[in-house]
Amino acid sequence: QRTRRQLAREKKLYANMFERLAEEEHKVKAEVAAGDHPTDAEMKGERNNVAENQSRVETEA
C-alpha cells in the first residue's frame, strides 16, 4: 500500500520534471531559430556577475 503511493508520487514527480525539461529545451531551440539566443560570451559575463554578487553577500554576512 505505502509502496504503491510512493511509486505513484515518484511517477508524477519524474513526469513533471521531464515535461519541464522538454519545454525548456523547446524554448531554447525556438530562441536559437529566432536569433534571440544570447552568445556564449554574454552568458559567461552574466555568470561572472552572479559569482561576484554572491561573494559580496557572503563577505557582508
PDB file of C-alpha atoms in Angstrom:
ATOM      1  CA  GLN A   1       0.000   0.000   0.000  1.00  0.00           C
ATOM      2  CA  ARG A   2       2.627   2.504   1.075  1.00  0.00           C
ATOM      3  CA  THR A   3       4.966   1.416  -1.705  1.00  0.00           C
ATOM      4  CA  ARG A   4       2.239   1.977  -4.300  1.00  0.00           C
ATOM      5  CA  ARG A   5       1.679   5.519  -3.061  1.00  0.00           C
ATOM      6  CA  GLN A   6       5.407   6.172  -3.139  1.00  0.00           C
ATOM      7  CA  LEU A   7       5.670   4.842  -6.699  1.00  0.00           C
ATOM      8  CA  ALA A   8       2.711   6.951  -7.818  1.00  0.00           C
ATOM      9  CA  ARG A   9       4.271  10.036  -6.230  1.00  0.00           C
ATOM     10  CA  GLU A  10       7.618   9.360  -7.935  1.00  0.00           C
ATOM     11  CA  LYS A  11       5.906   8.814 -11.295  1.00  0.00           C
ATOM     12  CA  LYS A  12       4.246  12.219 -11.060  1.00  0.00           C
ATOM     13  CA  LEU A  13       7.460  13.869  -9.911  1.00  0.00           C
ATOM     14  CA  TYR A  14       9.557  12.488 -12.747  1.00  0.00           C
ATOM     15  CA  ALA A  15       6.851  13.037 -15.360  1.00  0.00           C
ATOM     16  CA  ASN A  16       6.617  16.703 -14.374  1.00  0.00           C
ATOM     17  CA  MET A  17      10.392  17.049 -14.332  1.00  0.00           C
ATOM     18  CA  PHE A  18      10.773  15.612 -17.833  1.00  0.00           C
ATOM     19  CA  GLU A  19       7.924  17.777 -19.122  1.00  0.00           C
ATOM     20  CA  ARG A  20       9.631  20.905 -17.789  1.00  0.00           C
ATOM     21  CA  LEU A  21      12.962  19.888 -19.291  1.00  0.00           C
ATOM     22  CA  ALA A  22      11.324  19.253 -22.655  1.00  0.00           C
ATOM     23  CA  GLU A  23       9.597  22.651 -22.526  1.00  0.00           C
ATOM     24  CA  GLU A  24      12.864  24.419 -21.690  1.00  0.00           C
ATOM     25  CA  GLU A  25      14.654  22.606 -24.498  1.00  0.00           C
ATOM     26  CA  HIS A  26      11.887  23.552 -26.932  1.00  0.00           C
ATOM     27  CA  LYS A  27      12.054  27.183 -25.787  1.00  0.00           C
ATOM     28  CA  VAL A  28      15.834  27.303 -26.295  1.00  0.00           C
ATOM     29  CA  LYS A  29      15.518  25.816 -29.781  1.00  0.00           C
ATOM     30  CA  ALA A  30      12.877  28.409 -30.652  1.00  0.00           C
ATOM     31  CA  GLU A  31      15.120  31.235 -29.402  1.00  0.00           C
ATOM     32  CA  VAL A  32      18.060  29.939 -31.428  1.00  0.00           C
ATOM     33  CA  ALA A  33      15.876  29.703 -34.526  1.00  0.00           C
ATOM     34  CA  ALA A  34      14.656  33.270 -33.960  1.00  0.00           C
ATOM     35  CA  GLY A  35      18.173  34.543 -33.293  1.00  0.00           C
ATOM     36  CA  ASP A  36      17.300  35.748 -29.782  1.00  0.00           C
ATOM     37  CA  HIS A  37      19.669  33.362 -28.026  1.00  0.00           C
ATOM     38  CA  PRO A  38      22.482  35.125 -26.130  1.00  0.00           C
ATOM     39  CA  THR A  39      26.019  34.333 -27.193  1.00  0.00           C
ATOM     40  CA  ASP A  40      28.355  32.285 -25.032  1.00  0.00           C
ATOM     41  CA  ALA A  41      30.385  35.382 -24.175  1.00  0.00           C
ATOM     42  CA  GLU A  42      27.276  37.168 -22.881  1.00  0.00           C
ATOM     43  CA  MET A  43      26.329  34.186 -20.763  1.00  0.00           C
ATOM     44  CA  LYS A  44      29.833  33.949 -19.278  1.00  0.00           C
ATOM     45  CA  GLY A  45      29.632  37.621 -18.348  1.00  0.00           C
ATOM     46  CA  GLU A  46      26.328  37.040 -16.577  1.00  0.00           C
ATOM     47  CA  ARG A  47      27.790  34.103 -14.643  1.00  0.00           C
ATOM     48  CA  ASN A  48      30.736  36.218 -13.517  1.00  0.00           C
ATOM     49  CA  ASN A  49      28.382  38.959 -12.302  1.00  0.00           C
ATOM     50  CA  VAL A  50      26.359  36.429 -10.329  1.00  0.00           C
ATOM     51  CA  ALA A  51      29.512  34.989  -8.757  1.00  0.00           C
ATOM     52  CA  GLU A  52      30.733  38.471  -7.779  1.00  0.00           C
ATOM     53  CA  ASN A  53      27.390  39.365  -6.215  1.00  0.00           C
ATOM     54  CA  GLN A  54      27.313  36.099  -4.298  1.00  0.00           C
ATOM     55  CA  SER A  55      30.816  36.623  -2.897  1.00  0.00           C
ATOM     56  CA  ARG A  56      29.843  40.147  -1.802  1.00  0.00           C
ATOM     57  CA  VAL A  57      26.824  38.803   0.053  1.00  0.00           C
ATOM     58  CA  GLU A  58      28.956  36.152   1.767  1.00  0.00           C
ATOM     59  CA  THR A  59      31.502  38.798   2.775  1.00  0.00           C
ATOM     60  CA  GLU A  60      28.787  41.007   4.264  1.00  0.00           C
ATOM     61  CA  ALA A  61      27.364  38.114   6.241  1.00  0.00           C
TER      62      ALA A  61
END
